[in-house]
XYZ file of C-alpha atoms in Angstrom:
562
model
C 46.814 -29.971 -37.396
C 43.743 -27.505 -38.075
C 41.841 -29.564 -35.385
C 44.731 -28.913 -32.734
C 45.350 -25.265 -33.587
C 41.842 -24.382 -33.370
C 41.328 -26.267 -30.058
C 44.077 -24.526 -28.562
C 42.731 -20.898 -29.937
C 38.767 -22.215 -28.172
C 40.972 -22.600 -24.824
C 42.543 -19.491 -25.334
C 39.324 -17.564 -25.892
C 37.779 -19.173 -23.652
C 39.816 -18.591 -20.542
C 40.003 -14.668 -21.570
C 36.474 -14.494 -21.199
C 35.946 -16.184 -18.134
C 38.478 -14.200 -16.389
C 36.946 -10.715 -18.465
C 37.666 -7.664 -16.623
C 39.663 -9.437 -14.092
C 42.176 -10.523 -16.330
C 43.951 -6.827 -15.853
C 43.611 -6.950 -11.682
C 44.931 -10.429 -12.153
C 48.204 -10.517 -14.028
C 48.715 -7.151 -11.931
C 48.426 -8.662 -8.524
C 50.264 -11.651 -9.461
C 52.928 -10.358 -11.147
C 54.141 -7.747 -7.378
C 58.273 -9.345 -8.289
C 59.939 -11.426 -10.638
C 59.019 -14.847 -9.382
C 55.477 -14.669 -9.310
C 55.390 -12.491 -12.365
C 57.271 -15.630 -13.770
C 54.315 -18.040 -11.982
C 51.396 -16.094 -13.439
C 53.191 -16.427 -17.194
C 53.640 -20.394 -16.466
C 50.199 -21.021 -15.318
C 48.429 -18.843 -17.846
C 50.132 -20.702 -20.357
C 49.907 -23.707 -19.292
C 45.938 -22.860 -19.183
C 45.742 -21.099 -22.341
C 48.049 -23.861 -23.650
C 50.367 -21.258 -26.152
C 53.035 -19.508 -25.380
C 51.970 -16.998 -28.740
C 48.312 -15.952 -26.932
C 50.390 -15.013 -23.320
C 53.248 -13.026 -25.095
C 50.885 -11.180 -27.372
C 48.593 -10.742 -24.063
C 51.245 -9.570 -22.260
C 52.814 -7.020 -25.083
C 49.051 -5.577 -25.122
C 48.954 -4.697 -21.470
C 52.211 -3.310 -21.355
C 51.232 -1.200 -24.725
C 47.637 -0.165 -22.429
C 50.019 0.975 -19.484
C 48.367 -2.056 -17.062
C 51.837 -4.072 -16.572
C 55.656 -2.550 -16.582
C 58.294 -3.619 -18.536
C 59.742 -5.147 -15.750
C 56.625 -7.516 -14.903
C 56.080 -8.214 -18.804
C 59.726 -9.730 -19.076
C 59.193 -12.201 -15.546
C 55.329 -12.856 -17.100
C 57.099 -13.585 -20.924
C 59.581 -15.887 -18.955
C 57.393 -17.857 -17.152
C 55.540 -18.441 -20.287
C 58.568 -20.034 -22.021
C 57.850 -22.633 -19.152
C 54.567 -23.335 -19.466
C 54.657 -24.273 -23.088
C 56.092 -26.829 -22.307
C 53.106 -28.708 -20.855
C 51.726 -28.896 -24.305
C 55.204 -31.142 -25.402
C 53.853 -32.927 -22.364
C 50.528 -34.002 -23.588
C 51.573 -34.470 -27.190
C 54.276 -37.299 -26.137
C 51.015 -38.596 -23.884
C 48.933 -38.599 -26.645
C 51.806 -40.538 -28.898
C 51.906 -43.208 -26.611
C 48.149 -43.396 -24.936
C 45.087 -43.277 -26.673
C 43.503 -40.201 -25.533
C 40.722 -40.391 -27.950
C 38.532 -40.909 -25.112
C 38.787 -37.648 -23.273
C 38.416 -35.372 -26.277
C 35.122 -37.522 -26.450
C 34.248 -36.940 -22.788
C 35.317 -33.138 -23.722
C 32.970 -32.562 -26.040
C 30.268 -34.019 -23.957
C 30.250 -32.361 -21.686
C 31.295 -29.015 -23.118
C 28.170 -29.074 -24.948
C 25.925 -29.732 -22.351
C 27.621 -26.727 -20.306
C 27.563 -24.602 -23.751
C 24.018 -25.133 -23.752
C 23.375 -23.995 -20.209
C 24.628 -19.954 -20.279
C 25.793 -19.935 -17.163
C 28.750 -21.966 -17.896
C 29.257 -21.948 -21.506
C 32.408 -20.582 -21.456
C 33.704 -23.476 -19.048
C 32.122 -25.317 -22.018
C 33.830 -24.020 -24.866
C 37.440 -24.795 -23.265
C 36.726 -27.955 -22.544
C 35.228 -28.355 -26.236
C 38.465 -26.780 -27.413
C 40.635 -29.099 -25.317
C 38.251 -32.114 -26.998
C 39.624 -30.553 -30.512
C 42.983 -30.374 -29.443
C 42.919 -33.645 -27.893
C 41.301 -35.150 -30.971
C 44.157 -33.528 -33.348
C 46.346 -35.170 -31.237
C 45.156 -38.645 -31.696
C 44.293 -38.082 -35.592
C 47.889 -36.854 -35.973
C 49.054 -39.784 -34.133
C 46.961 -42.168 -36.253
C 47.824 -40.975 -38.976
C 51.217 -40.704 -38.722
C 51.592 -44.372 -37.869
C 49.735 -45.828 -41.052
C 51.862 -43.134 -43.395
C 55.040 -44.819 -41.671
C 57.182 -42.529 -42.210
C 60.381 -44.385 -40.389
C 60.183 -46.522 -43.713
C 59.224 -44.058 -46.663
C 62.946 -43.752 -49.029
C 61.650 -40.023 -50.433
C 61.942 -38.669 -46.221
C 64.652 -40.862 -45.059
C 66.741 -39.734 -48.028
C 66.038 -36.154 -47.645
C 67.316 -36.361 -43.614
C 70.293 -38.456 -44.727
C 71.024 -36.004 -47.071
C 72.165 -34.072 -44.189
C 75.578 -34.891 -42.133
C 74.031 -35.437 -38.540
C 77.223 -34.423 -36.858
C 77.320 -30.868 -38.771
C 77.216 -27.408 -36.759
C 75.771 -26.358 -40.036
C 72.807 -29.180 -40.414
C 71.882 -28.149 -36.935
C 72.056 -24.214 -37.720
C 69.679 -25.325 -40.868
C 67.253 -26.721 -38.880
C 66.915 -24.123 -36.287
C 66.237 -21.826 -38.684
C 63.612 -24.636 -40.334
C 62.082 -24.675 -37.172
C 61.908 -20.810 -36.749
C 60.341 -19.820 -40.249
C 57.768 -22.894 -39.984
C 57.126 -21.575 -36.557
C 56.361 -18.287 -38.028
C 54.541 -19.554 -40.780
C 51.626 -21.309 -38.720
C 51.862 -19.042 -35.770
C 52.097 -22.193 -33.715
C 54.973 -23.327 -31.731
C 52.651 -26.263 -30.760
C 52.058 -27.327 -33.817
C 55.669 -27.302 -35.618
C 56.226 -29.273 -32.282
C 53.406 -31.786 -33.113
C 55.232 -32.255 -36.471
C 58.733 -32.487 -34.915
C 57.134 -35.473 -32.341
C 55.308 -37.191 -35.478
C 59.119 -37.163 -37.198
C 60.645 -38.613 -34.907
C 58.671 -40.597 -33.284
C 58.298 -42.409 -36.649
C 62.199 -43.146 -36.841
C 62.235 -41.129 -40.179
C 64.088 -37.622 -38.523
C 67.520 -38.096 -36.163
C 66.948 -36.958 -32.516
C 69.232 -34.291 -32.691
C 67.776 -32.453 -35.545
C 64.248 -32.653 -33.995
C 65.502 -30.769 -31.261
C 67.591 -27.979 -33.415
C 64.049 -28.178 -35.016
C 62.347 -27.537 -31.178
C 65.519 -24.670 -30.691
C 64.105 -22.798 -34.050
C 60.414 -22.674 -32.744
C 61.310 -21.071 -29.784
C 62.766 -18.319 -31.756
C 60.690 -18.246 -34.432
C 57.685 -17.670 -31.280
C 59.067 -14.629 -30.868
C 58.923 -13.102 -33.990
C 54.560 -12.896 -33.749
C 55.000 -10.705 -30.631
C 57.520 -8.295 -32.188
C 54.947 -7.849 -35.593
C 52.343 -7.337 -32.943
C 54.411 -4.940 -31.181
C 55.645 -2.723 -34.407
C 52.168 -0.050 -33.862
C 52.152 -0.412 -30.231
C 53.940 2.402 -27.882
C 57.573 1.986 -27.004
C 57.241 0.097 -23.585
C 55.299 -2.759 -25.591
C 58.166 -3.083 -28.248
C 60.804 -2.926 -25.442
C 58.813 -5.975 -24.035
C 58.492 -8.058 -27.412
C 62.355 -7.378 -27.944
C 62.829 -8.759 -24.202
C 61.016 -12.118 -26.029
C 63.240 -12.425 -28.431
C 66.825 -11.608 -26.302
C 65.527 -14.295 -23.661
C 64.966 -16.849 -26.487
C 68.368 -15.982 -28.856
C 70.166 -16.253 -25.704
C 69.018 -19.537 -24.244
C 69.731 -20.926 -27.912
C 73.206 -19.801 -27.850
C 74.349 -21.108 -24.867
C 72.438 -24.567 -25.595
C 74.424 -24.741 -29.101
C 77.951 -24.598 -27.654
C 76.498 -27.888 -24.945
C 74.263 -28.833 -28.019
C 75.840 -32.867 -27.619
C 76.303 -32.695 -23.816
C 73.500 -31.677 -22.957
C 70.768 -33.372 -25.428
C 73.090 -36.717 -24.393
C 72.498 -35.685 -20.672
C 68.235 -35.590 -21.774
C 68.484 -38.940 -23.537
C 70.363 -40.691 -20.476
C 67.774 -39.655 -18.491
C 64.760 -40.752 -20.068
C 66.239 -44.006 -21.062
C 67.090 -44.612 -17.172
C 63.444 -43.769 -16.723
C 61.577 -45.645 -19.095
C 64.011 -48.517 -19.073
C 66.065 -49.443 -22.337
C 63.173 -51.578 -24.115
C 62.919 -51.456 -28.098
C 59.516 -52.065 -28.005
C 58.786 -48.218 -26.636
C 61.491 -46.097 -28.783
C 58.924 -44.473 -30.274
C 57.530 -43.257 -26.462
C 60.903 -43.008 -25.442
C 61.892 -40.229 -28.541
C 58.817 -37.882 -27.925
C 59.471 -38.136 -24.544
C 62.987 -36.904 -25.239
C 61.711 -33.847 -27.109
C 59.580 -32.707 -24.366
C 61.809 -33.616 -21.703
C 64.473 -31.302 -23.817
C 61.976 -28.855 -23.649
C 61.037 -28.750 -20.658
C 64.844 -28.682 -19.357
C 66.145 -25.679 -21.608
C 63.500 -23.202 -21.124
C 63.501 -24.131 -17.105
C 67.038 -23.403 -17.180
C 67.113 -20.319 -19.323
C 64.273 -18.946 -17.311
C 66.807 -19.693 -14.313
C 69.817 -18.118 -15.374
C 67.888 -14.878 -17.082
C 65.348 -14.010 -14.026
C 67.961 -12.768 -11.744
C 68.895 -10.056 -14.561
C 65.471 -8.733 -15.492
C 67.013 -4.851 -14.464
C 69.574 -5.720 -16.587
C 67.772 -6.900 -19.475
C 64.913 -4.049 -18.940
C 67.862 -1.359 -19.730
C 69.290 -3.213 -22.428
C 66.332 -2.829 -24.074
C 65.561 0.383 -22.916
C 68.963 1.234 -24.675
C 68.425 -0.431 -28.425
C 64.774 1.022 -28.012
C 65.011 4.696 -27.266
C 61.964 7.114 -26.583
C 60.595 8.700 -28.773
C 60.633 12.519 -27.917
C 57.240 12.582 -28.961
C 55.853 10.158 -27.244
C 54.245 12.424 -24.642
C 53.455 14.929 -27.193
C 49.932 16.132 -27.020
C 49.562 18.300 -29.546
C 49.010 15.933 -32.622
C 46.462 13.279 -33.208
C 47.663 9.715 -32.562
C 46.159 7.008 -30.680
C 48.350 5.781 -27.686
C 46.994 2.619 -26.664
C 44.739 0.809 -29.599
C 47.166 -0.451 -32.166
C 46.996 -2.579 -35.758
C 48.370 -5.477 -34.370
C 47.553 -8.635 -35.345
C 46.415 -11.531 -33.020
C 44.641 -9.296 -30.360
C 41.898 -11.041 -28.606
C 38.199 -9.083 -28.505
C 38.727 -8.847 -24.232
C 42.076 -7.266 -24.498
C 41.230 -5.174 -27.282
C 38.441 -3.939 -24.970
C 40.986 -3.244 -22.371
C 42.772 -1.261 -24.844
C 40.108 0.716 -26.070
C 39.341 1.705 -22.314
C 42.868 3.063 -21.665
C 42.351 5.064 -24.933
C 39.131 6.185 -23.703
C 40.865 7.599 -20.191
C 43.738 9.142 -22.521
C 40.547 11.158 -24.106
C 38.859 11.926 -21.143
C 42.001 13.472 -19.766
C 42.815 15.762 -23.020
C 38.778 17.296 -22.697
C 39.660 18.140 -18.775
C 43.325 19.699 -20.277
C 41.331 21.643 -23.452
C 38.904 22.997 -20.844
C 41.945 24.574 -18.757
C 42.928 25.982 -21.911
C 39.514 27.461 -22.501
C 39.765 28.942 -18.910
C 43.364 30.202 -19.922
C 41.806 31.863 -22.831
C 39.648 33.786 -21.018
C 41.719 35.195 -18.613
C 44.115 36.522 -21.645
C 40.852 38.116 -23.198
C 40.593 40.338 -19.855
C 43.853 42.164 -21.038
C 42.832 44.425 -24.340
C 46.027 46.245 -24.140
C 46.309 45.956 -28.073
C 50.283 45.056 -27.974
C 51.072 42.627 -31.343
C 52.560 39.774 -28.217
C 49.430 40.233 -26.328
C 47.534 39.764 -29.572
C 49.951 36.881 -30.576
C 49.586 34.752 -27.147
C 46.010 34.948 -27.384
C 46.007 34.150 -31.184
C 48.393 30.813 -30.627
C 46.453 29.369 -27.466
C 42.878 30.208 -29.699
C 45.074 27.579 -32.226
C 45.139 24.997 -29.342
C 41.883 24.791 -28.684
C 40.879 24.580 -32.570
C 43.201 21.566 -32.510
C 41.733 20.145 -29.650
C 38.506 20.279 -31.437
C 39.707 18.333 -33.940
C 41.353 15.818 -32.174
C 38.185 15.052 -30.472
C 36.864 14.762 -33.538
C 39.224 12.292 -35.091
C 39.453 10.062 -31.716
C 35.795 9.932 -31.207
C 35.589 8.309 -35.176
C 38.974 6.078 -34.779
C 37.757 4.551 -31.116
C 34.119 4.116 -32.356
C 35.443 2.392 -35.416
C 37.548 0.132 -33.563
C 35.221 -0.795 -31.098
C 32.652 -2.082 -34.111
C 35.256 -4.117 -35.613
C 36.057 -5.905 -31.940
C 31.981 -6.888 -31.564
C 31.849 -8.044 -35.053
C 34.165 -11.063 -32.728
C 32.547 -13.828 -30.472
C 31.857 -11.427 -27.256
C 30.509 -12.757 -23.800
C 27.402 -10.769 -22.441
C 29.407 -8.741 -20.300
C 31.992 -7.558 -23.223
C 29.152 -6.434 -25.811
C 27.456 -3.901 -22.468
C 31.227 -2.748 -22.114
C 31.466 -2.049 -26.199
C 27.702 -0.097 -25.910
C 28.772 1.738 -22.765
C 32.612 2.992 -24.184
C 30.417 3.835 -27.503
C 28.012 6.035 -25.403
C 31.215 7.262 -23.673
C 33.074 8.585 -26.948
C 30.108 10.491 -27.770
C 29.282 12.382 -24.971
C 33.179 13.194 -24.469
C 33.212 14.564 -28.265
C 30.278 16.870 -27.150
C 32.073 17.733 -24.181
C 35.261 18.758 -26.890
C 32.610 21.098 -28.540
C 31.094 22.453 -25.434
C 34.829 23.760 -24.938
C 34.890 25.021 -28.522
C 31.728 26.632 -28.551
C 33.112 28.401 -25.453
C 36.339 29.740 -27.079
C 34.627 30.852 -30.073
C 32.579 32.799 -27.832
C 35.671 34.229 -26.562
C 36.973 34.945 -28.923
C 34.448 37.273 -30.840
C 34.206 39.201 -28.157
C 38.294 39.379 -28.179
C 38.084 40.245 -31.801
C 35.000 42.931 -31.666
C 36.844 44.478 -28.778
C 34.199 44.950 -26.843
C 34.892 46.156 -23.033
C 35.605 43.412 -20.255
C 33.216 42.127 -18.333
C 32.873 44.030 -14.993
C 34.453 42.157 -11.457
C 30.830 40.309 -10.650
C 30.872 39.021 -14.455
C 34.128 37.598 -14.109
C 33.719 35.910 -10.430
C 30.734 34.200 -11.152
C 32.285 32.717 -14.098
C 35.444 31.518 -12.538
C 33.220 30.244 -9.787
C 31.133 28.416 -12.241
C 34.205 27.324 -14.627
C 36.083 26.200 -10.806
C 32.416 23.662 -10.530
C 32.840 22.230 -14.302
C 36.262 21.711 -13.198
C 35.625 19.883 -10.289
C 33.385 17.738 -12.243
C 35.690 16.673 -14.766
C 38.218 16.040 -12.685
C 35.627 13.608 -10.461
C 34.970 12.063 -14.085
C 38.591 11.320 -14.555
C 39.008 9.743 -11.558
C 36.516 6.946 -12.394
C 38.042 6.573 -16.057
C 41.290 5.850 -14.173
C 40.158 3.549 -11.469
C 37.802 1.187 -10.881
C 34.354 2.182 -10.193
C 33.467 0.248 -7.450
C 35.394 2.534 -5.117
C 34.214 5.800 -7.101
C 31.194 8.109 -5.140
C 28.990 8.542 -7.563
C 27.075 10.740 -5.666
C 29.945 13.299 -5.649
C 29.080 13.865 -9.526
C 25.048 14.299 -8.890
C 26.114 16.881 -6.376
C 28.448 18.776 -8.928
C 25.762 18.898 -11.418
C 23.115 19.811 -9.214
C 25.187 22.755 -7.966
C 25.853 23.656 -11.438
C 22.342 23.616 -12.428
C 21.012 25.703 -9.453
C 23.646 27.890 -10.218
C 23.161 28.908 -13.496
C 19.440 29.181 -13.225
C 20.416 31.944 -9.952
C 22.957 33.590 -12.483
C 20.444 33.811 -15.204
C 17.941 35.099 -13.214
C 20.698 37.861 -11.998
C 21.873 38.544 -15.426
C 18.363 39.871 -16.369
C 18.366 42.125 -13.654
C 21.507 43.373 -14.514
C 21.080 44.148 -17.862
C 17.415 45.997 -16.411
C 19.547 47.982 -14.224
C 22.128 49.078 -17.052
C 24.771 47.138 -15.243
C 26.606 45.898 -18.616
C 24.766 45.791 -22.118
C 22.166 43.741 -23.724
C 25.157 42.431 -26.069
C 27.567 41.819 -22.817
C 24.973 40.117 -20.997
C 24.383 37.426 -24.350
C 28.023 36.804 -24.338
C 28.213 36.005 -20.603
C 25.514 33.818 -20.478
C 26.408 31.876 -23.321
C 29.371 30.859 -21.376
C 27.556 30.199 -18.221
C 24.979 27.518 -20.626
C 28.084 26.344 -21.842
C 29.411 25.185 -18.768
C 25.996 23.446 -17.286
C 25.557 21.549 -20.812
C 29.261 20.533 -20.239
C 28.316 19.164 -16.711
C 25.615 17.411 -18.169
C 27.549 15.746 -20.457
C 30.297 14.881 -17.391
C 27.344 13.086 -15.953
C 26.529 11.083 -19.123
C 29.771 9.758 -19.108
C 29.196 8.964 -15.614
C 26.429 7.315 -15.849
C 27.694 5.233 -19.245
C 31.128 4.116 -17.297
C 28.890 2.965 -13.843
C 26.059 1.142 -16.322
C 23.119 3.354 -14.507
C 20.471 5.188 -17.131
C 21.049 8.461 -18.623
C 18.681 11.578 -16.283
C 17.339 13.786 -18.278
C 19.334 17.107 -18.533
């Protein structure tokens, strides 16, 4: 069992990391309606061979804004299908001896593990080698523990009336906490097969046992989704409605239908003895196969109406767009997140910190235009007092998400990264920092402000104030050309555009400080005035400096010198 689970986890990691960054641009062009949303979820499945690894995937993206609720439920649906292979190979592997290709697997996955081009093609082929191996061990196994004639298990299932609604009822919900348990539909259905196949457990209770894992699936997606956002727990409570209602509708045809399965595969195996043992695992998968293909057909032309009945048992929170407190939107605590979606994850939280810097620096350009107005009313006083408060905040929030992100980020390389993952990790790290320092370029900007606001010392005269809306207008321009590559994708971003910004920036600061000197010569404002006003205008070039370093971290070119 450890030998199949951990096979199927290799495959899984290994197919995330050969599709990487494309995984995202992927499931997103794939998934443009309900059918080929469905598709994508049955091939990835069927590649990543469990059902668990897609859901939790798919919960992720929806929680890191890439998917909508709507494509997660098609995606979620589809992977109900593609499960199903792995029934497939495990009745193979009962009847065949696939010892073989786990041995031809491992062969050649260490050969191609060994040349880095193609190691991770190697590792999920070494992973299907382990699963393929735990298939034939189990099946080994099983057969010399003969379990069709040991009195302790045939006694325990006889124990049980086979024509009870309730023995059926006890086994679904068998198969659903051992499903939970091991985190493994795959591998309660490996046990189910072994059962049965053996002669020791009646058909019909395998498959109540088959019915339990596929609710008992769902219950890893909604613990994963319980710190995610709302959209990814409206997604993993989509799982669980699509699963709960295939199984009620299959328990009032339970007989029917199961007869219907057994009819069939006895017509197409032929009604030999010799292969009942083929002929039961066969039976399971077909089963399989059949309820979730069905389900998926009923349910897929009501996505829209599932999507708002989940949207109604999960309501919004009303502070869910709140931006005034400190909470991450996209990384969560879940459990069973894979290092390249986690990445993913950690980018989107990135963008969402990019985007509060550009809206503290509005703030800080806000604050300066109430400073203009020394009118000493107490509201005046108040308003400038309260948006001060902001900006303070905002200064800590950088703070705190700069610290949270990093930390995150070094627990996802501590995992098994591919080359291209751990420069992604170093550049969001690089990223974080310089978008922290752009938070205290801000700060250091209000504070400015604000002593002069407090000391009440006169305005600054109509040149003063042009040149620094003209220079705050070019920071603004920058960081708005910066969050337009956090959002997209950079090979479509003009990096150029940013160079340009900065240089502008530079040039014009150096003409303003030359100016200010002047100025001050000519007894245009004060020595004191002139100190105040220029600390602004350095402000606002180190802030465009730090625009570019985020720039530069994001496209992978080297950091210029300031």
């Amino acid at each position: 069992m450890a030998l199949l689970m951990f096979g199927m986890k290799s495959m899984s990691d290994a197919l995330q990391k050969m599709a990487g960054p494309q995984l995202r641009h992927v499931l997103g062009a794939m998934t443009t309606n309900r059918f080929t949303g469905m598709l994508t979820g049955t091939v990835v499945t069927a590649s990543v061979q469990s059902s668990t690894a897609t859901t939790v995937m798919t919960v992720s993206f929806v929680n890191a804004g890439l998917l909508t609720l709507a494509q997660a439920i098609s995606v979620i649906m589809g992977a109900n299908i593609g499960t199903t292979l792995t029934a497939w190979i495990m009745a193979l592997g009962a009847s065949f001896d696939i010892s073989i290709v786990s041995y031809v697997g491992f062969f050649v996955g260490i050969i191609l593990i060994y040349m880095k081009k193609h190691r991770y093609v190697g590792d999920f082929l070494f992973g299907l080698g382990l699963l393929l191996l735990g298939l034939t061990t189990l099946r080994m196994t099983g057969n010399e523990m003969d379990l069709g004639h040991n009195p302790s298990v045939l006694s325990f299932f006889q124990s049980f009336d086979p024509d009870s609604f309730w023995t059926t009822l006890v086994f679904l919900l068998l198969g659903g906490v051992l499903t939970f348990c091991v985190q493994s539909s795959a591998a309660v259905m490996a046990i189910t097969m072994l059962l049965c196949g053996s002669g020791a457990m009646p058909i019909y209770q395998g498959i109540a046992l088959v019915l339990g894992e596929n609710i008992g699936t769902t219950i890893t997606s909604n613990l994963a989704a319980l710190s995610a956002n709302t959209q990814a727990r409206r997604a993993a409570l989509a799982h669980m409605f699509f699963n709960v209602f295939g199984v009620i509708w299959i328990l009032i045809v339970f007989r029917w239908f199961i007869d219907g399965v057994i009819y069939v595969v006895d017509n197409a195996m032929g009604q030999a003895e010799a292969n009942m043992q083929s002929k039961l695992t066969f039976t399971l998968a077909a089963f399989h196969t059949g309820f979730n293909v069905i389900n998926a057909s009923i349910l897929i032309w009501f996505i829209p109406q599932i999507e708002k009945f989940v949207c109604w048992v999960i309501k919004s929170k009303k502070a869910e767009g709140e931006d005034e407190d400190f909470r991450l939107h996209f990384i969560t605590a879940g459990f069973m997140k894979t290092p390249e979606l986690s990445v993913l994850e950690a980018q989107k939280e990135i963008q969402s910190f990019s985007e509060r810097m550009q809206r503290m620096f509005g703030m800080v350009q806000e604050l300066l235009n109430e400073s203009s107005s020394l009118t000493g009313k107490k509201q005046d006083d108040e308003k400038f007092n309260k948006l001060y408060s902001r900006i303070e905040k905002y200064e800590g929030i950088s703070d705190n998400m700069e610290l949270e992100i990093a930390k995150y980020l070094e627990q996802v390389s501590d995992a098994h990264l591919s080359d291209e993952t751990k420069g992604k990790i170093r550049a969001m790290l690089r990223e974080i920092s310089e978008l922290e320092s752009i938070g205290d370029a801000c700060f250091n900007m209000a504070r400015t402000i604000n002593r002069k606001y407090l000391a009440k010392q006169d305005h600054f005269n109509e040149q003063q104030y042009s040149h620094l809306h003209q220079m705050m207008g070019l920071t603004e321009d920058a960081l708005t050309h910066m969050n337009k590559l956090m959002g997209g994708r950079k090979e479509s971003y003009d990096v150029n555009r940013t160079f340009n910004i900065e240089n502008e920036i530079n040039n014009f600061r150096n003409q303003l400080k030359a100016q200010n000197i002047v100025d001050i010569n000519n007894h245009a404002y004060t020595y004191a005035e002139g100190t105040v006003y220029m600390d602004l205008i350095n402000e606002c070039e180190k802030l465009g400096d730090y625009v570019v370093n985020v720039v530069e971290a994001r496209m992978g070119t080297r950091q210029r010198d300031a």
